[in-house]
Amino acid sequence: WDLQTGQLRLILRPPIGQGDVGRLYGVAIHPSLPMVALGGNSIPGGAQQKIYLFNLTSGQLTQAIDAGAGEIKRLAWSRDGAVLFAGYADWNGLRGFDSGGKLVYEQATAGSVYGISVGSRDRVAATDFSGKVHLVRVSGATVEKLATFSVQARNPISVSFAPDEGALVVGYRYHDIGPDVIETSTGRVIRRLSPSGALEGNFGTVTWSLDGKTIAVGGTAS
């Protein structure tokens, strides 16, 4: 969609098949090139998956990256667009691919990775359902693991950096556990948010405003 007019610009159509084949969970627009990555379930049984790259001007499929086993749940480009990060379920973990589709980073996790956030400088954070948040540093196409933090509950489902990368907010897959604000230098919880009034669902979607003054929380809570 065009953000100025609200008009539909393109419909991107990756290959589909029977059952869940073709179901999409991850999408990421490149920060500087007219390119968008799409991923999800491209083959039955979660075997060798594909990430599809489309041209945002023509809408044409330009490349299919061999993305390895597992169902892709989240995609995000690094700040300069040198690395495309993918979070996986089934094969649980985080992978990074360079602009040519080469695997440059792989980290297996104990739980499914549904949340990825790219910081304003050089950090990327990912959540896994075993109750962990993982931090890496990106320099060009080089990715370095920094730290792993434990959080208050299993199934952290989303994560968002503060604008200065000094803190993260983590959302969970439960309606009765509010998001946590975590200090990135120590992993210490510095604030617990308390959305109230929900009987089911979750407050699993979180994002930080560009000025760092507001955290927005959403989900399926009712």
PDB file of C-alpha atoms in Angstrom:
ATOM      1  CA  TRP A   1       0.000   0.000   0.000  1.00  0.00           C
ATOM      2  CA  ASP A   2       1.014   3.601  -0.570  1.00  0.00           C
ATOM      3  CA  LEU A   3       1.279   5.235   2.861  1.00  0.00           C
ATOM      4  CA  GLN A   4       0.416   8.683   1.483  1.00  0.00           C
ATOM      5  CA  THR A   5      -2.765   7.734  -0.366  1.00  0.00           C
ATOM      6  CA  GLY A   6      -3.730   4.352   1.088  1.00  0.00           C
ATOM      7  CA  GLN A   7      -3.959   2.920  -2.429  1.00  0.00           C
ATOM      8  CA  LEU A   8      -3.046  -0.686  -3.110  1.00  0.00           C
ATOM      9  CA  ARG A   9       0.187  -0.800  -5.139  1.00  0.00           C
ATOM     10  CA  LEU A  10       1.081  -4.477  -5.493  1.00  0.00           C
ATOM     11  CA  ILE A  11      -0.055  -7.974  -4.619  1.00  0.00           C
ATOM     12  CA  LEU A  12       2.887 -10.334  -4.225  1.00  0.00           C
ATOM     13  CA  ARG A  13       2.115 -13.981  -4.990  1.00  0.00           C
ATOM     14  CA  PRO A  14       4.675 -16.596  -3.934  1.00  0.00           C
ATOM     15  CA  PRO A  15       4.164 -20.229  -4.994  1.00  0.00           C
ATOM     16  CA  ILE A  16       1.432 -22.116  -3.155  1.00  0.00           C
ATOM     17  CA  GLY A  17       0.457 -25.773  -2.849  1.00  0.00           C
ATOM     18  CA  GLN A  18      -1.794 -28.151  -0.962  1.00  0.00           C
ATOM     19  CA  GLY A  19      -2.562 -27.737   2.727  1.00  0.00           C
ATOM     20  CA  ASP A  20      -0.323 -25.202   4.470  1.00  0.00           C
ATOM     21  CA  VAL A  21       2.146 -24.847   1.598  1.00  0.00           C
ATOM     22  CA  GLY A  22       2.262 -21.169   0.715  1.00  0.00           C
ATOM     23  CA  ARG A  23       1.177 -19.944   4.141  1.00  0.00           C
ATOM     24  CA  LEU A  24       3.151 -16.798   5.012  1.00  0.00           C
ATOM     25  CA  TYR A  25       4.272 -15.562   8.435  1.00  0.00           C
ATOM     26  CA  GLY A  26       7.270 -13.326   7.767  1.00  0.00           C
ATOM     27  CA  VAL A  27       7.708 -10.234   5.598  1.00  0.00           C
ATOM     28  CA  ALA A  28      10.503  -7.655   5.512  1.00  0.00           C
ATOM     29  CA  ILE A  29      11.088  -4.689   3.205  1.00  0.00           C
ATOM     30  CA  HIS A  30      14.740  -3.990   2.453  1.00  0.00           C
ATOM     31  CA  PRO A  31      15.878  -0.688   4.044  1.00  0.00           C
ATOM     32  CA  SER A  32      17.422   0.764   0.859  1.00  0.00           C
ATOM     33  CA  LEU A  33      16.616  -1.431  -2.149  1.00  0.00           C
ATOM     34  CA  PRO A  34      13.227  -1.944  -3.870  1.00  0.00           C
ATOM     35  CA  MET A  35      13.011  -5.481  -2.491  1.00  0.00           C
ATOM     36  CA  VAL A  36      10.837  -7.389  -0.047  1.00  0.00           C
ATOM     37  CA  ALA A  37      11.385 -10.838   1.493  1.00  0.00           C
ATOM     38  CA  LEU A  38       8.512 -13.243   2.189  1.00  0.00           C
ATOM     39  CA  GLY A  39       8.671 -16.514   4.122  1.00  0.00           C
ATOM     40  CA  GLY A  40       6.573 -19.127   5.856  1.00  0.00           C
ATOM     41  CA  ASN A  41       5.860 -22.684   4.783  1.00  0.00           C
ATOM     42  CA  SER A  42       7.040 -23.305   1.233  1.00  0.00           C
ATOM     43  CA  ILE A  43       7.261 -27.097   1.302  1.00  0.00           C
ATOM     44  CA  PRO A  44       5.380 -29.904   3.143  1.00  0.00           C
ATOM     45  CA  GLY A  45       6.793 -31.144   6.423  1.00  0.00           C
ATOM     46  CA  GLY A  46       9.070 -28.187   7.105  1.00  0.00           C
ATOM     47  CA  ALA A  47      11.937 -29.545   4.997  1.00  0.00           C
ATOM     48  CA  GLN A  48      14.170 -27.290   2.867  1.00  0.00           C
ATOM     49  CA  GLN A  49      12.296 -23.976   2.934  1.00  0.00           C
ATOM     50  CA  LYS A  50      12.487 -21.002   0.588  1.00  0.00           C
ATOM     51  CA  ILE A  51      12.542 -17.283   1.284  1.00  0.00           C
ATOM     52  CA  TYR A  52      11.147 -15.398  -1.703  1.00  0.00           C
ATOM     53  CA  LEU A  53      12.536 -12.022  -2.777  1.00  0.00           C
ATOM     54  CA  PHE A  54      10.252  -9.749  -4.805  1.00  0.00           C
ATOM     55  CA  ASN A  55      10.991  -6.527  -6.659  1.00  0.00           C
ATOM     56  CA  LEU A  56       8.864  -3.750  -5.125  1.00  0.00           C
ATOM     57  CA  THR A  57       8.719  -1.801  -8.365  1.00  0.00           C
ATOM     58  CA  SER A  58       7.585  -4.543 -10.723  1.00  0.00           C
ATOM     59  CA  GLY A  59       6.123  -7.016  -8.217  1.00  0.00           C
ATOM     60  CA  GLN A  60       8.121  -9.819  -9.843  1.00  0.00           C
ATOM     61  CA  LEU A  61       9.699 -12.720  -7.973  1.00  0.00           C
ATOM     62  CA  THR A  62      13.450 -12.269  -8.450  1.00  0.00           C
ATOM     63  CA  GLN A  63      15.096 -14.856  -6.185  1.00  0.00           C
ATOM     64  CA  ALA A  64      14.349 -17.839  -3.954  1.00  0.00           C
ATOM     65  CA  ILE A  65      16.806 -18.338  -1.089  1.00  0.00           C
ATOM     66  CA  ASP A  66      17.418 -21.855   0.231  1.00  0.00           C
ATOM     67  CA  ALA A  67      16.488 -21.222   3.849  1.00  0.00           C
ATOM     68  CA  GLY A  68      16.998 -24.632   5.452  1.00  0.00           C
ATOM     69  CA  ALA A  69      14.609 -26.777   7.465  1.00  0.00           C
ATOM     70  CA  GLY A  70      11.923 -25.391   9.763  1.00  0.00           C
ATOM     71  CA  GLU A  71       8.897 -23.171   9.354  1.00  0.00           C
ATOM     72  CA  ILE A  72       9.789 -19.486   9.007  1.00  0.00           C
ATOM     73  CA  LYS A  73       7.913 -17.331  11.515  1.00  0.00           C
ATOM     74  CA  ARG A  74       9.641 -13.960  11.240  1.00  0.00           C
ATOM     75  CA  LEU A  75      11.898 -12.031   8.845  1.00  0.00           C
ATOM     76  CA  ALA A  76      13.910  -8.846   9.401  1.00  0.00           C
ATOM     77  CA  TRP A  77      16.736  -7.091   7.556  1.00  0.00           C
ATOM     78  CA  SER A  78      19.707  -5.733   9.458  1.00  0.00           C
ATOM     79  CA  ARG A  79      19.941  -1.946   9.659  1.00  0.00           C
ATOM     80  CA  ASP A  80      22.054  -1.640   6.490  1.00  0.00           C
ATOM     81  CA  GLY A  81      20.325  -4.492   4.644  1.00  0.00           C
ATOM     82  CA  ALA A  82      23.434  -6.680   4.511  1.00  0.00           C
ATOM     83  CA  VAL A  83      21.828  -9.576   6.440  1.00  0.00           C
ATOM     84  CA  LEU A  84      18.320 -11.027   6.310  1.00  0.00           C
ATOM     85  CA  PHE A  85      17.395 -12.684   9.626  1.00  0.00           C
ATOM     86  CA  ALA A  86      14.822 -15.484   9.827  1.00  0.00           C
ATOM     87  CA  GLY A  87      13.210 -16.958  12.953  1.00  0.00           C
ATOM     88  CA  TYR A  88      12.070 -20.580  12.810  1.00  0.00           C
ATOM     89  CA  ALA A  89       9.717 -23.062  14.450  1.00  0.00           C
ATOM     90  CA  ASP A  90      10.000 -26.869  14.157  1.00  0.00           C
ATOM     91  CA  TRP A  91      13.712 -26.425  13.591  1.00  0.00           C
ATOM     92  CA  ASN A  92      13.929 -23.862  16.364  1.00  0.00           C
ATOM     93  CA  GLY A  93      16.432 -21.103  15.872  1.00  0.00           C
ATOM     94  CA  LEU A  94      17.731 -17.990  14.160  1.00  0.00           C
ATOM     95  CA  ARG A  95      19.473 -17.839  10.788  1.00  0.00           C
ATOM     96  CA  GLY A  96      21.022 -14.968   8.882  1.00  0.00           C
ATOM     97  CA  PHE A  97      21.585 -14.792   5.107  1.00  0.00           C
ATOM     98  CA  ASP A  98      23.666 -12.322   3.119  1.00  0.00           C
ATOM     99  CA  SER A  99      22.294 -10.435   0.109  1.00  0.00           C
ATOM    100  CA  GLY A 100      23.230 -13.335  -2.179  1.00  0.00           C
ATOM    101  CA  GLY A 101      21.357 -15.872  -0.075  1.00  0.00           C
ATOM    102  CA  LYS A 102      24.424 -17.403   1.605  1.00  0.00           C
ATOM    103  CA  LEU A 103      24.002 -18.573   5.208  1.00  0.00           C
ATOM    104  CA  VAL A 104      26.203 -16.350   7.409  1.00  0.00           C
ATOM    105  CA  TYR A 105      24.757 -17.088  10.868  1.00  0.00           C
ATOM    106  CA  GLU A 106      22.938 -19.977  12.523  1.00  0.00           C
ATOM    107  CA  GLN A 107      21.913 -20.373  16.146  1.00  0.00           C
ATOM    108  CA  ALA A 108      19.748 -23.238  17.329  1.00  0.00           C
ATOM    109  CA  THR A 109      17.397 -22.483  20.231  1.00  0.00           C
ATOM    110  CA  ALA A 110      15.351 -24.562  22.661  1.00  0.00           C
ATOM    111  CA  GLY A 111      12.096 -22.900  21.566  1.00  0.00           C
ATOM    112  CA  SER A 112      10.474 -21.458  18.472  1.00  0.00           C
ATOM    113  CA  VAL A 113      11.629 -17.992  17.386  1.00  0.00           C
ATOM    114  CA  TYR A 114       8.657 -15.726  16.674  1.00  0.00           C
ATOM    115  CA  GLY A 115      10.120 -12.320  17.550  1.00  0.00           C
ATOM    116  CA  ILE A 116      12.985 -10.402  15.915  1.00  0.00           C
ATOM    117  CA  SER A 117      13.824  -6.727  16.424  1.00  0.00           C
ATOM    118  CA  VAL A 118      16.518  -4.687  14.672  1.00  0.00           C
ATOM    119  CA  GLY A 119      18.059  -1.886  16.703  1.00  0.00           C
ATOM    120  CA  SER A 120      18.992   1.588  15.526  1.00  0.00           C
ATOM    121  CA  ARG A 121      22.721   0.816  15.559  1.00  0.00           C
ATOM    122  CA  ASP A 122      24.197  -2.668  15.290  1.00  0.00           C
ATOM    123  CA  ARG A 123      22.125  -5.023  17.433  1.00  0.00           C
ATOM    124  CA  VAL A 124      19.411  -7.563  16.688  1.00  0.00           C
ATOM    125  CA  ALA A 125      17.277  -9.316  19.316  1.00  0.00           C
ATOM    126  CA  ALA A 126      15.259 -12.532  18.981  1.00  0.00           C
ATOM    127  CA  THR A 127      12.876 -14.313  21.342  1.00  0.00           C
ATOM    128  CA  ASP A 128      12.500 -18.066  21.736  1.00  0.00           C
ATOM    129  CA  PHE A 129       9.645 -19.925  23.370  1.00  0.00           C
ATOM    130  CA  SER A 130      11.863 -21.552  26.005  1.00  0.00           C
ATOM    131  CA  GLY A 131      11.866 -18.213  27.825  1.00  0.00           C
ATOM    132  CA  LYS A 132      14.962 -16.609  26.339  1.00  0.00           C
ATOM    133  CA  VAL A 133      15.944 -13.422  24.514  1.00  0.00           C
ATOM    134  CA  HIS A 134      19.064 -13.590  22.341  1.00  0.00           C
ATOM    135  CA  LEU A 135      21.206 -10.604  21.357  1.00  0.00           C
ATOM    136  CA  VAL A 136      23.605 -10.471  18.393  1.00  0.00           C
ATOM    137  CA  ARG A 137      25.764  -7.733  16.879  1.00  0.00           C
ATOM    138  CA  VAL A 138      25.857  -7.135  13.123  1.00  0.00           C
ATOM    139  CA  SER A 139      28.723  -5.575  11.171  1.00  0.00           C
ATOM    140  CA  GLY A 140      28.139  -5.800   7.441  1.00  0.00           C
ATOM    141  CA  ALA A 141      27.506  -9.482   6.745  1.00  0.00           C
ATOM    142  CA  THR A 142      29.242 -10.589   9.970  1.00  0.00           C
ATOM    143  CA  VAL A 143      27.033 -11.608  12.896  1.00  0.00           C
ATOM    144  CA  GLU A 144      28.382 -12.098  16.439  1.00  0.00           C
ATOM    145  CA  LYS A 145      26.453 -13.577  19.353  1.00  0.00           C
ATOM    146  CA  LEU A 146      26.462 -11.236  22.371  1.00  0.00           C
ATOM    147  CA  ALA A 147      24.207 -12.570  25.125  1.00  0.00           C
ATOM    148  CA  THR A 148      21.193 -14.658  26.095  1.00  0.00           C
ATOM    149  CA  PHE A 149      18.760 -13.442  28.779  1.00  0.00           C
ATOM    150  CA  SER A 150      16.109 -15.430  30.636  1.00  0.00           C
ATOM    151  CA  VAL A 151      12.675 -13.798  30.955  1.00  0.00           C
ATOM    152  CA  GLN A 152       9.822 -14.280  33.412  1.00  0.00           C
ATOM    153  CA  ALA A 153       7.754 -16.747  31.395  1.00  0.00           C
ATOM    154  CA  ARG A 154       7.876 -19.222  28.569  1.00  0.00           C
ATOM    155  CA  ASN A 155       6.649 -18.220  25.122  1.00  0.00           C
ATOM    156  CA  PRO A 156       7.956 -14.666  24.679  1.00  0.00           C
ATOM    157  CA  ILE A 157       6.452 -13.957  21.283  1.00  0.00           C
ATOM    158  CA  SER A 158       7.638 -10.477  20.300  1.00  0.00           C
ATOM    159  CA  VAL A 159      10.397  -7.994  21.060  1.00  0.00           C
ATOM    160  CA  SER A 160      11.186  -4.357  20.246  1.00  0.00           C
ATOM    161  CA  PHE A 161      14.266  -2.199  20.847  1.00  0.00           C
ATOM    162  CA  ALA A 162      14.137   1.233  22.417  1.00  0.00           C
ATOM    163  CA  PRO A 163      15.486   3.842  19.971  1.00  0.00           C
ATOM    164  CA  ASP A 164      18.872   4.013  21.756  1.00  0.00           C
ATOM    165  CA  GLU A 165      19.146   0.183  22.078  1.00  0.00           C
ATOM    166  CA  GLY A 166      19.407   0.626  25.844  1.00  0.00           C
ATOM    167  CA  ALA A 167      16.296  -1.422  26.552  1.00  0.00           C
ATOM    168  CA  LEU A 168      13.970  -4.013  25.033  1.00  0.00           C
ATOM    169  CA  VAL A 169      10.281  -4.609  25.536  1.00  0.00           C
ATOM    170  CA  VAL A 170       9.177  -8.262  25.375  1.00  0.00           C
ATOM    171  CA  GLY A 171       5.592  -9.440  24.848  1.00  0.00           C
ATOM    172  CA  TYR A 172       4.279 -12.869  25.889  1.00  0.00           C
ATOM    173  CA  ARG A 173       1.816 -15.419  24.574  1.00  0.00           C
ATOM    174  CA  TYR A 174      -0.456 -15.055  27.612  1.00  0.00           C
ATOM    175  CA  HIS A 175      -3.183 -12.599  28.607  1.00  0.00           C
ATOM    176  CA  ASP A 176      -2.213 -12.565  32.296  1.00  0.00           C
ATOM    177  CA  ILE A 177       1.488 -11.731  31.842  1.00  0.00           C
ATOM    178  CA  GLY A 178       2.215  -8.159  30.847  1.00  0.00           C
ATOM    179  CA  PRO A 179       5.193  -7.156  28.699  1.00  0.00           C
ATOM    180  CA  ASP A 180       8.597  -6.687  30.350  1.00  0.00           C
ATOM    181  CA  VAL A 181      11.043  -3.841  29.754  1.00  0.00           C
ATOM    182  CA  ILE A 182      14.584  -5.262  29.914  1.00  0.00           C
ATOM    183  CA  GLU A 183      17.918  -3.470  30.168  1.00  0.00           C
ATOM    184  CA  THR A 184      20.032  -4.711  27.252  1.00  0.00           C
ATOM    185  CA  SER A 185      23.378  -4.358  29.029  1.00  0.00           C
ATOM    186  CA  THR A 186      22.419  -6.661  31.913  1.00  0.00           C
ATOM    187  CA  GLY A 187      19.189  -8.486  31.041  1.00  0.00           C
ATOM    188  CA  ARG A 188      17.596  -7.026  34.177  1.00  0.00           C
ATOM    189  CA  VAL A 189      13.848  -6.368  34.141  1.00  0.00           C
ATOM    190  CA  ILE A 190      13.439  -2.657  34.831  1.00  0.00           C
ATOM    191  CA  ARG A 191       9.674  -2.406  34.413  1.00  0.00           C
ATOM    192  CA  ARG A 192       6.675  -4.714  34.076  1.00  0.00           C
ATOM    193  CA  LEU A 193       3.708  -3.380  32.151  1.00  0.00           C
ATOM    194  CA  SER A 194       0.215  -4.357  33.301  1.00  0.00           C
ATOM    195  CA  PRO A 195      -2.510  -4.390  30.660  1.00  0.00           C
ATOM    196  CA  SER A 196      -5.673  -5.417  32.471  1.00  0.00           C
ATOM    197  CA  GLY A 197      -9.186  -6.707  31.910  1.00  0.00           C
ATOM    198  CA  ALA A 198      -8.466  -9.663  29.626  1.00  0.00           C
ATOM    199  CA  LEU A 199      -9.901 -13.151  30.225  1.00  0.00           C
ATOM    200  CA  GLU A 200      -8.181 -14.918  27.322  1.00  0.00           C
ATOM    201  CA  GLY A 201      -5.784 -14.370  24.427  1.00  0.00           C
ATOM    202  CA  ASN A 202      -2.503 -12.489  24.719  1.00  0.00           C
ATOM    203  CA  PHE A 203      -0.730  -9.143  24.793  1.00  0.00           C
ATOM    204  CA  GLY A 204       1.924 -10.551  22.503  1.00  0.00           C
ATOM    205  CA  THR A 205       2.626  -7.680  20.101  1.00  0.00           C
ATOM    206  CA  VAL A 206       4.866  -4.855  21.297  1.00  0.00           C
ATOM    207  CA  THR A 207       6.622  -1.934  19.651  1.00  0.00           C
ATOM    208  CA  TRP A 208       8.473   1.170  20.772  1.00  0.00           C
ATOM    209  CA  SER A 209       7.748   4.676  19.449  1.00  0.00           C
ATOM    210  CA  LEU A 210      10.529   6.452  17.555  1.00  0.00           C
ATOM    211  CA  ASP A 211      11.015   8.984  20.364  1.00  0.00           C
ATOM    212  CA  GLY A 212      11.243   6.305  23.052  1.00  0.00           C
ATOM    213  CA  LYS A 213       8.407   7.759  25.115  1.00  0.00           C
ATOM    214  CA  THR A 214       5.666   5.264  24.302  1.00  0.00           C
ATOM    215  CA  ILE A 215       5.289   1.491  24.122  1.00  0.00           C
ATOM    216  CA  ALA A 216       2.317   0.172  22.151  1.00  0.00           C
ATOM    217  CA  VAL A 217       0.923  -3.231  23.143  1.00  0.00           C
ATOM    218  CA  GLY A 218      -1.557  -5.330  21.173  1.00  0.00           C
ATOM    219  CA  GLY A 219      -2.602  -8.910  20.585  1.00  0.00           C
ATOM    220  CA  THR A 220      -5.672 -11.139  20.704  1.00  0.00           C
ATOM    221  CA  ALA A 221      -6.681 -10.436  24.313  1.00  0.00           C
ATOM    222  CA  SER A 222     -10.413 -10.134  24.932  1.00  0.00           C
TER     223      SER A 222
END
